[in-house]
Amino acid sequence: MRRSRIISVMPSDVVFDEALWIMRLIVSLLGYLSLLASIVILVYIFIVIRRAVFTRQRIFSSYEMSPVVIV
């Protein structure tokens, strides 16, 4: 009787533990994905700002190179 009781109780515990493990895995994967996404967004913003500054410097340098006549 005891043995059948243990067998009947164990599968639900195993399923519950496996569900918890799967949920923890999903949550950790989502955390890593959000961290990766934020890093990618920051790098993209940094590249865009750097490119804008670089093009602005090029525009100013081309203005400085062109002869300007002040009347």
mmCIF file of N, CA and C in Angstrom:
data_model
loop_
_atom_site.group_PDB
_atom_site.id
_atom_site.type_symbol
_atom_site.label_atom_id
_atom_site.label_comp_id
_atom_site.label_asym_id
_atom_site.label_seq_id
_atom_site.Cartn_x
_atom_site.Cartn_y
_atom_site.Cartn_z
ATOM 1 N N MET A 1 0.828 -1.198 0.000
ATOM 2 C CA MET A 1 0.000 0.000 0.000
ATOM 3 C C MET A 1 0.869 1.257 0.000
ATOM 4 N N ARG A 2 1.872 1.246 0.854
ATOM 5 C CA ARG A 2 2.746 2.406 0.913
ATOM 6 C C ARG A 2 3.468 2.633 -0.411
ATOM 7 N N ARG A 3 3.907 1.513 -0.986
ATOM 8 C CA ARG A 3 4.662 1.616 -2.234
ATOM 9 C C ARG A 3 3.796 2.224 -3.344
ATOM 10 N N SER A 4 2.565 1.814 -3.483
ATOM 11 C CA SER A 4 1.684 2.352 -4.513
ATOM 12 C C SER A 4 1.421 3.848 -4.254
ATOM 13 N N ARG A 5 1.337 4.217 -2.990
ATOM 14 C CA ARG A 5 1.115 5.608 -2.636
ATOM 15 C C ARG A 5 2.314 6.461 -3.077
ATOM 16 N N ILE A 6 3.534 5.989 -2.831
ATOM 17 C CA ILE A 6 4.740 6.724 -3.231
ATOM 18 C C ILE A 6 4.784 6.855 -4.752
ATOM 19 N N ILE A 7 4.464 5.779 -5.440
ATOM 20 C CA ILE A 7 4.487 5.804 -6.907
ATOM 21 C C ILE A 7 3.456 6.807 -7.428
ATOM 22 N N SER A 8 2.299 6.872 -6.788
ATOM 23 C CA SER A 8 1.259 7.793 -7.257
ATOM 24 C C SER A 8 1.635 9.249 -6.937
ATOM 25 N N VAL A 9 2.382 9.466 -5.844
ATOM 26 C CA VAL A 9 2.741 10.843 -5.473
ATOM 27 C C VAL A 9 3.926 11.340 -6.303
ATOM 28 N N MET A 10 4.871 10.457 -6.592
ATOM 29 C CA MET A 10 6.111 10.894 -7.239
ATOM 30 C C MET A 10 5.931 11.547 -8.609
ATOM 31 N N PRO A 11 5.147 11.024 -9.508
ATOM 32 C CA PRO A 11 5.063 11.671 -10.827
ATOM 33 C C PRO A 11 4.635 13.131 -10.763
ATOM 34 N N SER A 12 3.680 13.459 -9.888
ATOM 35 C CA SER A 12 3.250 14.857 -9.798
ATOM 36 C C SER A 12 4.407 15.728 -9.289
ATOM 37 N N ASP A 13 5.196 15.225 -8.330
ATOM 38 C CA ASP A 13 6.356 15.985 -7.854
ATOM 39 C C ASP A 13 7.368 16.177 -8.978
ATOM 40 N N VAL A 14 7.604 15.119 -9.737
ATOM 41 C CA VAL A 14 8.571 15.212 -10.842
ATOM 42 C C VAL A 14 8.083 16.209 -11.875
ATOM 43 N N VAL A 15 6.786 16.138 -12.224
ATOM 44 C CA VAL A 15 6.227 17.066 -13.205
ATOM 45 C C VAL A 15 6.322 18.493 -12.679
ATOM 46 N N PHE A 16 6.036 18.694 -11.394
ATOM 47 C CA PHE A 16 6.088 20.027 -10.791
ATOM 48 C C PHE A 16 7.520 20.558 -10.820
ATOM 49 N N ASP A 17 8.483 19.709 -10.442
ATOM 50 C CA ASP A 17 9.886 20.133 -10.467
ATOM 51 C C ASP A 17 10.320 20.466 -11.886
ATOM 52 N N GLU A 18 9.886 19.650 -12.846
ATOM 53 C CA GLU A 18 10.270 19.911 -14.231
ATOM 54 C C GLU A 18 9.647 21.204 -14.739
ATOM 55 N N ALA A 19 8.406 21.467 -14.337
ATOM 56 C CA ALA A 19 7.747 22.712 -14.743
ATOM 57 C C ALA A 19 8.487 23.908 -14.148
ATOM 58 N N LEU A 20 8.867 23.793 -12.872
ATOM 59 C CA LEU A 20 9.637 24.884 -12.252
ATOM 60 C C LEU A 20 10.954 25.084 -12.979
ATOM 61 N N TRP A 21 11.628 23.995 -13.313
ATOM 62 C CA TRP A 21 12.915 24.091 -14.004
ATOM 63 C C TRP A 21 12.757 24.753 -15.367
ATOM 64 N N ILE A 22 11.679 24.358 -16.094
ATOM 65 C CA ILE A 22 11.425 24.946 -17.415
ATOM 66 C C ILE A 22 11.097 26.426 -17.265
ATOM 67 N N MET A 23 10.305 26.779 -16.246
ATOM 68 C CA MET A 23 9.963 28.188 -16.034
ATOM 69 C C MET A 23 11.208 28.994 -15.688
ATOM 70 N N ARG A 24 12.074 28.441 -14.837
ATOM 71 C CA ARG A 24 13.321 29.144 -14.506
ATOM 72 C C ARG A 24 14.179 29.326 -15.749
ATOM 73 N N LEU A 25 14.248 28.296 -16.584
ATOM 74 C CA LEU A 25 15.028 28.378 -17.824
ATOM 75 C C LEU A 25 14.480 29.469 -18.733
ATOM 76 N N ILE A 26 13.151 29.522 -18.886
ATOM 77 C CA ILE A 26 12.519 30.532 -19.744
ATOM 78 C C ILE A 26 12.794 31.923 -19.199
ATOM 79 N N VAL A 27 12.655 32.105 -17.876
ATOM 80 C CA VAL A 27 12.866 33.416 -17.274
ATOM 81 C C VAL A 27 14.323 33.849 -17.440
ATOM 82 N N SER A 28 15.258 32.928 -17.232
ATOM 83 C CA SER A 28 16.664 33.289 -17.383
ATOM 84 C C SER A 28 16.991 33.604 -18.837
ATOM 85 N N LEU A 29 16.413 32.846 -19.773
ATOM 86 C CA LEU A 29 16.637 33.140 -21.187
ATOM 87 C C LEU A 29 16.071 34.504 -21.555
ATOM 88 N N LEU A 30 14.883 34.825 -21.040
ATOM 89 C CA LEU A 30 14.302 36.143 -21.309
ATOM 90 C C LEU A 30 15.183 37.246 -20.724
ATOM 91 N N GLY A 31 15.722 37.004 -19.529
ATOM 92 C CA GLY A 31 16.622 37.989 -18.929
ATOM 93 C C GLY A 31 17.861 38.199 -19.769
ATOM 94 N N TYR A 32 18.474 37.102 -20.219
ATOM 95 C CA TYR A 32 19.663 37.231 -21.063
ATOM 96 C C TYR A 32 19.327 37.910 -22.387
ATOM 97 N N LEU A 33 18.167 37.589 -22.966
ATOM 98 C CA LEU A 33 17.770 38.210 -24.227
ATOM 99 C C LEU A 33 17.545 39.712 -24.055
ATOM 100 N N SER A 34 16.906 40.116 -22.950
ATOM 101 C CA SER A 34 16.675 41.539 -22.726
ATOM 102 C C SER A 34 18.001 42.268 -22.493
ATOM 103 N N LEU A 35 18.926 41.624 -21.774
ATOM 104 C CA LEU A 35 20.247 42.226 -21.571
ATOM 105 C C LEU A 35 20.968 42.385 -22.903
ATOM 106 N N LEU A 36 20.923 41.356 -23.728
ATOM 107 C CA LEU A 36 21.568 41.409 -25.042
ATOM 108 C C LEU A 36 20.929 42.490 -25.909
ATOM 109 N N ALA A 37 19.607 42.585 -25.876
ATOM 110 C CA ALA A 37 18.908 43.592 -26.677
ATOM 111 C C ALA A 37 19.287 45.006 -26.225
ATOM 112 N N SER A 38 19.381 45.223 -24.910
ATOM 113 C CA SER A 38 19.755 46.555 -24.426
ATOM 114 C C SER A 38 21.183 46.898 -24.840
ATOM 115 N N ILE A 39 22.096 45.924 -24.787
ATOM 116 C CA ILE A 39 23.476 46.172 -25.216
ATOM 117 C C ILE A 39 23.506 46.521 -26.702
ATOM 118 N N VAL A 40 22.746 45.779 -27.519
ATOM 119 C CA VAL A 40 22.711 46.047 -28.967
ATOM 120 C C VAL A 40 22.159 47.441 -29.232
ATOM 121 N N ILE A 41 21.111 47.829 -28.508
ATOM 122 C CA ILE A 41 20.511 49.157 -28.696
ATOM 123 C C ILE A 41 21.507 50.245 -28.309
ATOM 124 N N LEU A 42 22.214 50.065 -27.185
ATOM 125 C CA LEU A 42 23.206 51.059 -26.766
ATOM 126 C C LEU A 42 24.327 51.185 -27.797
ATOM 127 N N VAL A 43 24.809 50.062 -28.310
ATOM 128 C CA VAL A 43 25.875 50.104 -29.329
ATOM 129 C C VAL A 43 25.368 50.801 -30.587
ATOM 130 N N TYR A 44 24.133 50.522 -30.989
ATOM 131 C CA TYR A 44 23.566 51.161 -32.181
ATOM 132 C C TYR A 44 23.460 52.670 -31.987
ATOM 133 N N ILE A 45 22.968 53.105 -30.805
ATOM 134 C CA ILE A 45 22.865 54.541 -30.513
ATOM 135 C C ILE A 45 24.249 55.180 -30.537
ATOM 136 N N PHE A 46 25.237 54.505 -29.945
ATOM 137 C CA PHE A 46 26.606 55.028 -29.925
ATOM 138 C C PHE A 46 27.141 55.197 -31.349
ATOM 139 N N ILE A 47 26.895 54.197 -32.213
ATOM 140 C CA ILE A 47 27.369 54.275 -33.596
ATOM 141 C C ILE A 47 26.679 55.414 -34.338
ATOM 142 N N VAL A 48 25.369 55.576 -34.125
ATOM 143 C CA VAL A 48 24.627 56.640 -34.810
ATOM 144 C C VAL A 48 25.143 58.005 -34.376
ATOM 145 N N ILE A 49 25.349 58.199 -33.059
ATOM 146 C CA ILE A 49 25.851 59.485 -32.559
ATOM 147 C C ILE A 49 27.247 59.743 -33.114
ATOM 148 N N ARG A 50 28.088 58.724 -33.109
ATOM 149 C CA ARG A 50 29.454 58.886 -33.609
ATOM 150 C C ARG A 50 29.445 59.228 -35.100
ATOM 151 N N ARG A 51 28.589 58.582 -35.851
ATOM 152 C CA ARG A 51 28.506 58.868 -37.289
ATOM 153 C C ARG A 51 28.014 60.295 -37.518
ATOM 154 N N ALA A 52 27.017 60.742 -36.722
ATOM 155 C CA ALA A 52 26.497 62.103 -36.861
ATOM 156 C C ALA A 52 27.588 63.122 -36.543
ATOM 157 N N VAL A 53 28.344 62.883 -35.465
ATOM 158 C CA VAL A 53 29.430 63.801 -35.100
ATOM 159 C C VAL A 53 30.480 63.807 -36.198
ATOM 160 N N PHE A 54 30.811 62.644 -36.734
ATOM 161 C CA PHE A 54 31.831 62.547 -37.781
ATOM 162 C C PHE A 54 31.397 63.298 -39.037
ATOM 163 N N THR A 55 30.128 63.133 -39.458
ATOM 164 C CA THR A 55 29.654 63.838 -40.651
ATOM 165 C C THR A 55 29.605 65.345 -40.388
ATOM 166 N N ARG A 56 29.234 65.754 -39.181
ATOM 167 C CA ARG A 56 29.210 67.186 -38.855
ATOM 168 C C ARG A 56 30.625 67.759 -38.940
ATOM 169 N N GLN A 57 31.607 67.026 -38.428
ATOM 170 C CA GLN A 57 32.998 67.480 -38.518
ATOM 171 C C GLN A 57 33.418 67.583 -39.974
ATOM 172 N N ARG A 58 33.017 66.623 -40.797
ATOM 173 C CA ARG A 58 33.366 66.675 -42.220
ATOM 174 C C ARG A 58 32.730 67.873 -42.896
ATOM 175 N N ILE A 59 31.477 68.175 -42.540
ATOM 176 C CA ILE A 59 30.785 69.318 -43.139
ATOM 177 C C ILE A 59 31.512 70.608 -42.750
ATOM 178 N N PHE A 60 31.855 70.738 -41.460
ATOM 179 C CA PHE A 60 32.545 71.950 -41.009
ATOM 180 C C PHE A 60 33.917 72.068 -41.662
ATOM 181 N N SER A 61 34.631 70.961 -41.778
ATOM 182 C CA SER A 61 35.954 71.019 -42.389
ATOM 183 C C SER A 61 35.834 71.389 -43.866
ATOM 184 N N SER A 62 34.791 70.918 -44.556
ATOM 185 C CA SER A 62 34.624 71.281 -45.964
ATOM 186 C C SER A 62 34.254 72.761 -46.081
ATOM 187 N N TYR A 63 33.485 73.299 -45.108
ATOM 188 C CA TYR A 63 33.189 74.732 -45.117
ATOM 189 C C TYR A 63 34.464 75.537 -44.887
ATOM 190 N N GLU A 64 35.320 75.065 -43.983
ATOM 191 C CA GLU A 64 36.563 75.778 -43.703
ATOM 192 C C GLU A 64 37.490 75.741 -44.917
ATOM 193 N N MET A 65 37.449 74.642 -45.686
ATOM 194 C CA MET A 65 38.334 74.524 -46.835
ATOM 195 C C MET A 65 37.876 75.442 -47.969
ATOM 196 N N SER A 66 36.566 75.656 -48.101
ATOM 197 C CA SER A 66 36.081 76.461 -49.216
ATOM 198 C C SER A 66 36.410 77.936 -48.967
ATOM 199 N N PRO A 67 36.837 78.649 -49.981
ATOM 200 C CA PRO A 67 37.182 80.065 -49.792
ATOM 201 C C PRO A 67 35.934 80.907 -49.568
ATOM 202 N N VAL A 68 35.936 81.676 -48.504
ATOM 203 C CA VAL A 68 34.798 82.524 -48.153
ATOM 204 C C VAL A 68 35.248 83.974 -48.295
ATOM 205 N N VAL A 69 34.520 84.729 -49.076
ATOM 206 C CA VAL A 69 34.835 86.145 -49.283
ATOM 207 C C VAL A 69 33.884 86.960 -48.434
ATOM 208 N N ILE A 70 34.437 87.728 -47.499
ATOM 209 C CA ILE A 70 33.624 88.576 -46.625
ATOM 210 C C ILE A 70 33.630 89.983 -47.228
ATOM 211 N N VAL A 71 32.429 90.481 -47.520
ATOM 212 C CA VAL A 71 32.334 91.829 -48.129
ATOM 213 C C VAL A 71 31.951 92.831 -47.059
#
